[in-house]
Tab-separated table of C-alpha atoms in Angstrom:
chain	number	residue	atom	x	y	z
A	1	MET	CA	0.135	-0.051	0.065
A	2	PRO	CA	1.303	3.457	-0.986
A	3	MET	CA	2.487	5.449	2.166
A	4	GLU	CA	-0.189	8.031	1.486
A	5	LYS	CA	-2.739	5.590	2.031
A	6	LYS	CA	-1.235	4.184	4.914
A	7	GLU	CA	-1.516	7.725	6.424
A	8	PHE	CA	-5.270	8.066	5.353
A	9	GLU	CA	-5.768	4.642	7.245
A	10	LYS	CA	-3.848	6.099	10.188
A	11	ALA	CA	-5.998	9.255	10.129
A	12	ILE	CA	-9.447	7.424	10.203
A	13	ALA	CA	-8.167	5.174	12.905
A	14	GLY	CA	-7.124	8.367	15.009
A	15	TYR	CA	-10.433	10.374	14.216
A	16	GLN	CA	-12.469	7.747	15.400
A	17	LYS	CA	-10.507	6.818	18.395
A	18	PHE	CA	-10.703	10.368	19.507
A	19	ALA	CA	-14.451	10.528	18.874
A	20	LYS	CA	-15.170	7.271	20.726
A	21	GLU	CA	-13.172	8.140	23.767
A	22	ASN	CA	-14.488	11.696	23.800
A	23	THR	CA	-17.838	11.741	23.323
A	24	ASP	CA	-18.608	15.019	25.025
A	25	SER	CA	-16.262	17.097	23.466
A	26	PRO	CA	-17.249	19.675	20.877
A	27	LEU	CA	-14.478	18.069	18.598
A	28	ALA	CA	-15.918	14.837	18.803
A	29	PRO	CA	-18.373	14.909	16.166
A	30	LYS	CA	-15.990	16.860	13.626
A	31	ALA	CA	-13.109	13.939	14.150
A	32	TRP	CA	-15.892	11.300	13.292
A	33	TRP	CA	-16.972	13.305	10.350
A	34	ASN	CA	-13.479	13.730	9.080
A	35	SER	CA	-12.982	10.191	8.871
A	36	VAL	CA	-16.144	9.749	6.997
A	37	GLN	CA	-15.043	12.218	4.465
A	38	ILE	CA	-11.572	10.439	4.066
A	39	TYR	CA	-13.517	7.123	3.325
A	40	TYR	CA	-15.228	8.946	0.602
A	41	ASP	CA	-12.190	10.570	-0.693
A	42	LEU	CA	-10.532	7.265	-1.345
A	43	ASP	CA	-13.668	5.785	-3.060
A	44	ARG	CA	-14.132	3.626	-0.220
A	45	ILE	CA	-18.089	4.692	-0.386
A	46	GLY	CA	-19.255	1.422	1.163
A	47	GLU	CA	-17.232	2.166	4.373
A	48	GLY	CA	-17.991	6.117	4.140
A	49	ALA	CA	-21.868	5.174	4.312
A	50	GLU	CA	-21.735	2.729	7.105
A	51	ASP	CA	-19.620	5.255	9.057
A	52	SER	CA	-22.399	8.028	8.216
A	53	LEU	CA	-24.981	5.945	9.994
A	54	ILE	CA	-22.957	5.732	12.992
A	55	TYR	CA	-22.070	9.379	13.147
A	56	ALA	CA	-25.973	9.968	12.723
A	57	LYS	CA	-26.703	7.535	15.809
A	58	MET	CA	-23.435	9.117	18.032
A	59	PHE	CA	-24.324	12.625	17.168
A	60	PRO	CA	-27.933	12.878	16.069
A	61	LYS	CA	-28.357	16.369	17.176
A	62	GLU	CA	-25.297	17.687	14.703
A	63	ASP	CA	-26.341	19.986	11.961
A	64	ASN	CA	-24.958	18.007	9.031
A	65	VAL	CA	-26.956	14.768	10.174
A	66	GLN	CA	-29.232	15.101	7.390
A	67	GLU	CA	-26.484	15.732	4.680
A	68	ALA	CA	-24.597	12.686	6.183
A	69	LEU	CA	-27.581	10.196	5.889
A	70	LEU	CA	-28.617	11.535	2.391
A	71	GLN	CA	-25.219	11.042	1.170
A	72	ALA	CA	-25.113	7.396	2.742
A	73	ALA	CA	-28.617	6.626	1.126
A	74	LYS	CA	-27.538	8.004	-2.119
A	75	THR	CA	-24.380	5.704	-1.689
A	76	TYR	CA	-26.608	2.683	-1.143
A	77	GLU	CA	-28.847	3.341	-4.060
A	78	ASP	CA	-25.652	3.675	-6.452
A	79	ILE	CA	-24.528	0.043	-4.911
A	80	GLY	CA	-27.551	-1.485	-5.412
A	81	ARG	CA	-28.262	-2.012	-1.594
A	82	THR	CA	-31.961	-0.780	-1.833
A	83	HIS	CA	-33.051	-2.491	1.622
A	84	LYS	CA	-30.127	-0.224	3.353
A	85	ALA	CA	-31.262	2.668	1.453
A	86	ALA	CA	-34.695	2.137	3.087
A	87	GLU	CA	-33.311	1.856	6.259
A	88	VAL	CA	-31.790	5.274	5.922
A	89	PHE	CA	-34.455	7.349	5.036
A	90	LEU	CA	-36.251	5.439	8.194
A	91	GLN	CA	-33.763	6.807	10.403
A	92	LEU	CA	-34.000	10.455	8.733
A	93	ALA	CA	-37.449	10.079	9.546
A	94	ASP	CA	-36.618	9.348	13.311
A	95	ASN	CA	-37.654	12.326	15.451
A	96	LYS	CA	-34.126	11.731	17.113
A	97	THR	CA	-32.365	12.644	14.237
A	98	ASN	CA	-31.916	16.368	13.643
A	99	ALA	CA	-33.313	16.035	10.118
A	100	ASP	CA	-35.840	18.494	8.575
A	101	LYS	CA	-39.212	17.362	10.357
A	102	THR	CA	-41.415	18.793	7.344
A	103	LYS	CA	-39.823	16.088	5.003
A	104	LYS	CA	-40.564	13.305	7.510
A	105	ASP	CA	-43.379	11.786	5.505
A	106	ASP	CA	-41.489	12.102	2.479
A	107	TRP	CA	-38.458	10.203	4.029
A	108	LYS	CA	-41.185	7.272	4.662
A	109	LEU	CA	-42.261	7.207	1.337
A	110	LEU	CA	-38.642	7.144	-0.015
A	111	ALA	CA	-38.351	4.355	2.462
A	112	SER	CA	-41.289	2.309	1.271
A	113	ASP	CA	-40.222	2.985	-2.475
A	114	PHE	CA	-36.790	1.061	-1.661
A	115	LEU	CA	-38.349	-1.480	0.082
A	116	ILE	CA	-40.701	-2.091	-3.032
A	117	LEU	CA	-37.792	-2.224	-5.063
A	118	ASP	CA	-36.124	-4.602	-2.711
A	119	ARG	CA	-39.584	-6.761	-2.890
A	120	SER	CA	-40.158	-6.393	0.709
A	121	PHE	CA	-43.795	-5.800	0.569
A	122	ASN	CA	-44.828	-6.591	3.809
A	123	GLN	CA	-42.286	-3.734	5.234
A	124	ALA	CA	-43.353	-1.385	2.565
A	125	LYS	CA	-47.152	-1.936	3.429
A	126	GLU	CA	-46.501	-1.603	7.388
A	127	ILE	CA	-45.142	2.092	6.397
A	128	LEU	CA	-47.762	2.903	3.771
A	129	ASN	CA	-50.272	1.832	6.121
A	130	GLN	CA	-49.192	4.148	8.673
A	131	LEU	CA	-49.112	7.237	6.207
A	132	PHE	CA	-52.382	6.656	4.773
A	133	SER	CA	-53.882	7.334	8.390
A	134	SER	CA	-53.054	10.955	7.746
A	135	LYS	CA	-55.685	13.435	6.757
A	136	ASP	CA	-53.338	14.785	3.850
A	137	ILE	CA	-55.300	13.822	0.644
A	138	LYS	CA	-52.307	14.315	-1.470
A	139	LEU	CA	-49.976	12.200	0.781
A	140	GLN	CA	-52.965	9.689	0.769
A	141	LYS	CA	-52.935	9.460	-3.130
A	142	LYS	CA	-49.139	8.938	-3.088
A	143	VAL	CA	-49.669	6.151	-0.597
A	144	LEU	CA	-52.460	4.596	-2.623
A	145	GLU	CA	-50.319	4.651	-5.829
A	146	ARG	CA	-47.865	2.535	-4.119
A	147	VAL	CA	-50.074	0.383	-2.197
A	148	TYR	CA	-51.793	-0.449	-5.678
A	149	HIS	CA	-48.670	-1.406	-7.299
A	150	ILE	CA	-48.059	-3.926	-4.871
A	151	ALA	CA	-51.236	-5.357	-5.050
A	152	LYS	CA	-50.584	-5.662	-8.887
A	153	VAL	CA	-47.048	-7.066	-8.524
A	154	LYS	CA	-48.577	-9.683	-5.964
A	155	SER	CA	-51.814	-10.600	-8.070
A	156	GLN	CA	-53.912	-9.225	-5.256
A	157	ASP	CA	-57.028	-7.082	-4.970
A	158	LEU	CA	-56.645	-3.744	-3.566
A	159	GLU	CA	-57.794	-3.543	0.069
A	160	GLN	CA	-61.224	-2.247	0.319
A	161	LYS	CA	-60.143	1.175	2.368
A	162	TYR	CA	-57.734	1.838	-0.397
A	163	ARG	CA	-60.324	1.106	-3.250
A	164	LYS	CA	-63.006	3.127	-1.683
A	165	PHE	CA	-60.723	6.127	-1.365
A	166	ALA	CA	-59.788	5.841	-4.928
A	167	PHE	CA	-63.136	5.706	-6.039
A	168	GLN	CA	-64.192	8.594	-3.720
A	169	LYS	CA	-61.390	10.833	-4.859
A	170	GLY	CA	-61.518	9.742	-8.498
A	171	VAL	CA	-57.831	8.709	-8.555
A	172	GLN	CA	-56.541	8.075	-12.021
A	173	PRO	CA	-55.352	5.913	-13.681
A	174	ILE	CA	-56.106	3.586	-11.042
A	175	VAL	CA	-59.931	4.040	-10.624
A	176	GLY	CA	-60.082	3.241	-14.390
A	177	GLU	CA	-57.966	0.076	-14.179
A	178	LEU	CA	-60.256	-1.201	-11.213
A	179	HIS	CA	-63.476	-0.367	-13.270
A	180	LEU	CA	-61.757	-2.264	-16.026
A	181	LYS	CA	-61.324	-5.572	-13.890
A	182	THR	CA	-64.925	-5.390	-13.205
A	183	LEU	CA	-65.521	-4.825	-17.014
A	184	GLU	CA	-63.590	-7.832	-17.911
A	185	GLY	CA	-65.342	-10.011	-15.161
A	186	GLN	CA	-68.741	-8.797	-16.683
A	187	PHE	CA	-67.759	-9.872	-20.302
A	188	ASN	CA	-66.282	-12.968	-19.297
A	189	ASP	CA	-69.658	-13.852	-17.501
A	190	LYS	CA	-71.190	-13.000	-20.808
A	191	ASN	CA	-73.293	-10.086	-19.085
A	192	TYR	CA	-72.952	-8.227	-22.380
A	193	PRO	CA	-75.547	-5.279	-21.561
A	194	LYS	CA	-73.698	-4.452	-18.532
A	195	ALA	CA	-70.267	-4.747	-20.051
A	196	PHE	CA	-71.164	-2.491	-22.430
A	197	SER	CA	-72.405	0.245	-20.223
A	198	THR	CA	-69.329	-0.243	-17.758
A	199	ALA	CA	-66.887	0.144	-20.904
A	200	MET	CA	-68.723	3.353	-21.587
A	201	ASP	CA	-68.211	4.636	-18.194
A	202	ILE	CA	-64.455	3.835	-18.598
A	203	LEU	CA	-64.402	5.760	-21.681
A	204	LYS	CA	-65.779	8.999	-19.990
A	205	TYR	CA	-63.036	8.937	-17.753
A	206	LYS	CA	-61.068	12.186	-18.352
A	207	ASN	CA	-57.827	10.838	-17.117
A	208	ALA	CA	-57.703	7.096	-17.434
A	209	SER	CA	-54.978	5.608	-19.437
A	210	SER	CA	-54.945	5.142	-23.102
A	211	GLU	CA	-54.193	1.314	-22.590
A	212	THR	CA	-57.190	1.231	-20.142
A	213	LYS	CA	-59.515	3.078	-22.543
A	214	ALA	CA	-58.275	0.764	-25.464
A	215	LYS	CA	-59.211	-2.384	-23.575
A	216	ALA	CA	-62.485	-0.974	-22.870
A	217	ARG	CA	-63.246	-0.063	-26.395
A	218	PHE	CA	-61.915	-3.377	-27.558
A	219	ILE	CA	-64.266	-5.275	-25.388
A	220	GLN	CA	-67.509	-3.139	-26.753
A	221	ALA	CA	-66.053	-4.113	-30.260
A	222	GLN	CA	-66.154	-7.553	-29.421
A	223	ILE	CA	-69.758	-7.414	-27.991
A	224	LEU	CA	-70.764	-5.521	-31.118
A	225	PHE	CA	-69.024	-8.485	-33.335
A	226	ASP	CA	-71.209	-10.912	-31.519
A	227	GLU	CA	-74.278	-8.925	-32.089
A	228	PHE	CA	-73.086	-8.744	-35.779
A	229	GLU	CA	-72.398	-12.608	-36.266
A	230	LYS	CA	-75.842	-13.647	-34.597
A	231	GLN	CA	-77.880	-11.449	-36.811
A	232	SER	CA	-79.720	-13.714	-39.048
A	233	LEU	CA	-79.784	-13.452	-42.765
A	234	LYS	CA	-83.019	-15.676	-43.350
A	235	SER	CA	-85.588	-13.611	-45.405
A	236	GLN	CA	-88.506	-13.550	-47.868
A	237	ILE	CA	-87.664	-12.140	-51.254
A	238	ASP	CA	-89.245	-9.030	-50.517
A	239	ARG	CA	-87.113	-8.306	-47.414
A	240	VAL	CA	-83.661	-9.391	-48.923
A	241	ALA	CA	-82.399	-5.715	-49.147
A	242	MET	CA	-83.659	-4.671	-45.583
A	243	VAL	CA	-82.014	-7.772	-43.987
A	244	ILE	CA	-78.883	-7.198	-45.737
A	245	ALA	CA	-78.864	-3.661	-44.645
A	246	ILE	CA	-79.282	-4.582	-40.983
A	247	LYS	CA	-76.313	-7.064	-41.213
A	248	THR	CA	-74.458	-4.362	-42.989
A	249	GLU	CA	-75.117	-1.760	-40.255
A	250	LYS	CA	-74.185	-3.917	-37.530
A	251	LEU	CA	-71.070	-4.781	-39.422
A	252	GLU	CA	-70.148	-1.031	-39.459
A	253	LYS	CA	-70.708	-0.548	-35.900
A	254	ALA	CA	-68.384	-3.275	-34.959
A	255	GLN	CA	-65.745	-2.107	-37.603
A	256	SER	CA	-66.024	1.270	-36.291
A	257	ALA	CA	-65.269	0.241	-32.663
A	258	TYR	CA	-62.095	-1.664	-33.538
A	259	GLN	CA	-61.016	1.243	-35.691
A	260	SER	CA	-61.538	3.618	-32.684
A	261	THR	CA	-59.610	1.098	-30.494
A	262	ILE	CA	-56.898	1.469	-32.817
A	263	ARG	CA	-56.762	5.033	-32.293
A	264	TYR	CA	-55.768	5.011	-28.595
A	265	GLN	CA	-52.326	3.518	-30.036
A	266	ASP	CA	-52.056	1.006	-27.321
A	267	PRO	CA	-49.598	-1.670	-29.211
A	268	GLU	CA	-51.436	-5.040	-27.832
A	269	MET	CA	-54.903	-3.668	-28.674
A	270	THR	CA	-54.372	-2.552	-31.938
A	271	VAL	CA	-52.824	-5.714	-33.097
A	272	LYS	CA	-55.683	-7.644	-31.728
A	273	SER	CA	-58.092	-4.799	-33.270
A	274	MET	CA	-56.554	-5.312	-36.719
A	275	MET	CA	-56.717	-9.133	-36.362
A	276	ALA	CA	-60.426	-8.948	-35.208
A	277	LEU	CA	-61.222	-6.899	-38.196
A	278	ALA	CA	-60.177	-9.553	-40.618
A	279	ASP	CA	-62.237	-12.067	-38.701
A	280	LEU	CA	-65.206	-9.693	-38.876
A	281	TYR	CA	-64.934	-9.548	-42.833
A	282	SER	CA	-64.267	-13.358	-42.803
A	283	VAL	CA	-67.343	-13.988	-41.003
A	284	PHE	CA	-69.444	-11.571	-43.264
A	285	ILE	CA	-68.008	-13.324	-46.306
A	286	LYS	CA	-68.809	-16.936	-44.774
A	287	GLN	CA	-72.360	-15.996	-43.998
A	288	ILE	CA	-73.151	-14.449	-46.743
A	289	LYS	CA	-71.876	-17.377	-49.003
A	290	GLU	CA	-74.334	-19.613	-46.814
A	291	MET	CA	-76.974	-17.203	-46.743
A	292	PRO	CA	-80.455	-19.276	-47.637
A	293	LEU	CA	-81.947	-18.412	-50.794
A	294	PRO	CA	-85.027	-16.307	-50.216
A	295	SER	CA	-88.176	-18.419	-50.746
A	296	GLY	CA	-89.929	-17.998	-54.184
A	297	LEU	CA	-87.008	-17.915	-56.590
A	298	ASN	CA	-86.796	-19.770	-59.738
A	299	GLU	CA	-83.579	-21.174	-61.022
A	300	ALA	CA	-82.329	-18.110	-63.055
A	301	ASP	CA	-83.362	-15.786	-60.210
A	302	ALA	CA	-81.314	-17.764	-57.606
A	303	LEU	CA	-78.062	-17.790	-59.997
A	304	SER	CA	-78.573	-14.036	-60.522
A	305	PHE	CA	-78.794	-13.537	-56.692
A	306	ARG	CA	-75.629	-15.659	-55.851
A	307	SER	CA	-73.655	-13.598	-58.394
A	308	GLU	CA	-74.858	-10.479	-56.822
A	309	MET	CA	-73.940	-11.819	-53.325
A	310	ASN	CA	-70.525	-12.772	-54.741
A	311	ASN	CA	-69.922	-9.291	-55.518
A	312	LEU	CA	-71.196	-8.067	-52.363
A	313	ILE	CA	-68.397	-9.885	-50.593
A	314	PHE	CA	-65.742	-9.430	-52.838
A	315	PRO	CA	-64.399	-6.070	-51.604
A	316	MET	CA	-64.221	-7.551	-48.200
A	317	GLU	CA	-61.572	-10.137	-49.369
A	318	ASP	CA	-58.928	-7.389	-49.796
A	319	GLN	CA	-60.033	-6.011	-46.599
A	320	ILE	CA	-59.094	-9.010	-44.737
A	321	ILE	CA	-55.500	-9.200	-46.366
A	322	GLU	CA	-54.937	-5.697	-45.824
A	323	SER	CA	-55.797	-5.734	-42.023
A	324	LEU	CA	-53.802	-8.863	-41.408
A	325	THR	CA	-50.895	-7.360	-43.355
A	326	GLU	CA	-51.179	-4.215	-41.300
A	327	ALA	CA	-51.314	-6.358	-37.907
A	328	LYS	CA	-48.312	-8.062	-38.998
A	329	GLU	CA	-46.075	-4.845	-39.760
A	330	VAL	CA	-47.269	-3.649	-36.345
A	331	ALA	CA	-46.560	-6.715	-34.346
A	332	LYS	CA	-43.115	-6.776	-35.896
A	333	LYS	CA	-42.368	-3.232	-35.236
A	334	LEU	CA	-43.094	-3.684	-31.900
A	335	ASN	CA	-41.256	-6.953	-31.374
A	336	PHE	CA	-44.145	-9.164	-30.506
A	337	TYR	CA	-42.523	-12.676	-29.655
A	338	ASP	CA	-45.622	-14.111	-28.037
A	339	GLY	CA	-46.469	-16.052	-31.082
A	340	THR	CA	-48.847	-13.430	-32.244
A	341	LEU	CA	-46.786	-12.924	-35.309
A	342	SER	CA	-46.767	-16.727	-36.458
A	343	THR	CA	-50.651	-16.614	-35.862
A	344	ILE	CA	-51.048	-13.740	-38.156
A	345	GLN	CA	-48.954	-15.332	-40.807
A	346	SER	CA	-50.770	-18.390	-40.496
A	347	LYS	CA	-54.181	-16.495	-41.165
A	348	ILE	CA	-52.478	-14.711	-44.236
A	349	ASP	CA	-51.204	-18.123	-45.560
A	350	LYS	CA	-54.317	-19.862	-45.444
A	351	PHE	CA	-56.472	-16.859	-46.964
A	352	ASN	CA	-53.980	-16.720	-49.689
A	353	MET	CA	-54.300	-20.133	-50.198
A	354	LYS	CA	-58.166	-20.006	-50.703
A	355	SER	CA	-57.571	-16.781	-52.934
A	356	SER	CA	-55.374	-18.515	-55.304
A	357	VAL	CA	-58.259	-20.930	-56.298
A	358	ARG	CA	-61.089	-18.332	-56.185
A	359	HIS	CA	-62.953	-18.163	-59.569
A	360	MET	CA	-62.979	-14.636	-60.734
A	361	ALA	CA	-66.393	-14.247	-62.332
A	362	SER	CA	-67.458	-11.079	-64.270
A	363	VAL	CA	-71.046	-10.090	-62.866
A	364	THR	CA	-72.843	-6.928	-62.875
A	365	PRO	CA	-71.966	-4.640	-59.674
A	366	PRO	CA	-74.739	-4.941	-56.786
A	367	GLN	CA	-77.079	-2.349	-55.542
A	368	ILE	CA	-75.787	-2.933	-52.006
A	369	VAL	CA	-72.789	-1.000	-50.834
A	370	VAL	CA	-70.441	-2.663	-48.199
A	371	PRO	CA	-68.535	-0.801	-45.811
A	372	THR	CA	-64.764	-0.299	-46.288
A	373	GLY	CA	-61.878	-0.332	-43.984
A	374	GLY	CA	-61.745	3.606	-43.813
A	375	SER	CA	-62.352	5.407	-40.563
A	376	LYS	CA	-65.961	6.379	-39.613
């Protein structure tokens, strides 16, 4: 070891020996603080941080205790000792320490943050539960954000007192996410009228996240898809135009819902909506092809009817491949590696195989106009 470093070691030992043996001397805190600074100057920051904590305990009323502890906390953060950093902030919040008492709650919040990073969730919750008893609404909202994060990480429901507070104060984006969970339950239970209404409530929230709104709108689109798919095409000859118009109207509503979902620019919902649009068009094509002939048609009229229906669905085939191609490009751009890309490619390959054997007949354009992929 170079001579200079040996002298530093000797100085550290001397300062600390003096401080321990002369605790009542006004020079004692200065001596210990000098030893701490030498550690930091030598880049032995771990030892500097440890001795900063000792300094705060030995001389809690010194003016620079807050500086010492904050320096230690920063050091522990830098070297990844998050639990130790939390302990330092709790020491700052201790009434025995000469630190800024107006920041006591801030120190505790920071301690909870580091405990959360350390995944010491139970300890963090103890601190947060204490802070939540405050009457300070701003502080309670900060606590709620952290408790909600813990609940999400642990896949647990938010405690009732926090849930009640969130809804009473309209804390976003948390309220939107909690409401979304209710919506997803309603949708999975096939309570579609209630689910559609709940989704509408979520979409009205001013500060709900784009992700939450996109998921709510996507569920509405799925409900509209279901209504479209169930709409019958059975008809008498004099009601064909009306029946197809109703079917087309329901398709347009579902289509519009998926397109508005895409406008929220949530990656997952954007890809899902594009794939769903392709499915929507595919169902329309299949159902039109399988549509029962209206009663009362002779053979010639029946052939003419089928030709007109083929022209009705022809534009939809282009919309299918367009939607799938767009979905693929978005999924590639956003690096989706969950099997989505292969699923999209499989759908494209399947559609192209069908298209390659499709017979392209020249027929008279129909009078019925079908929706395109354009925005509504």
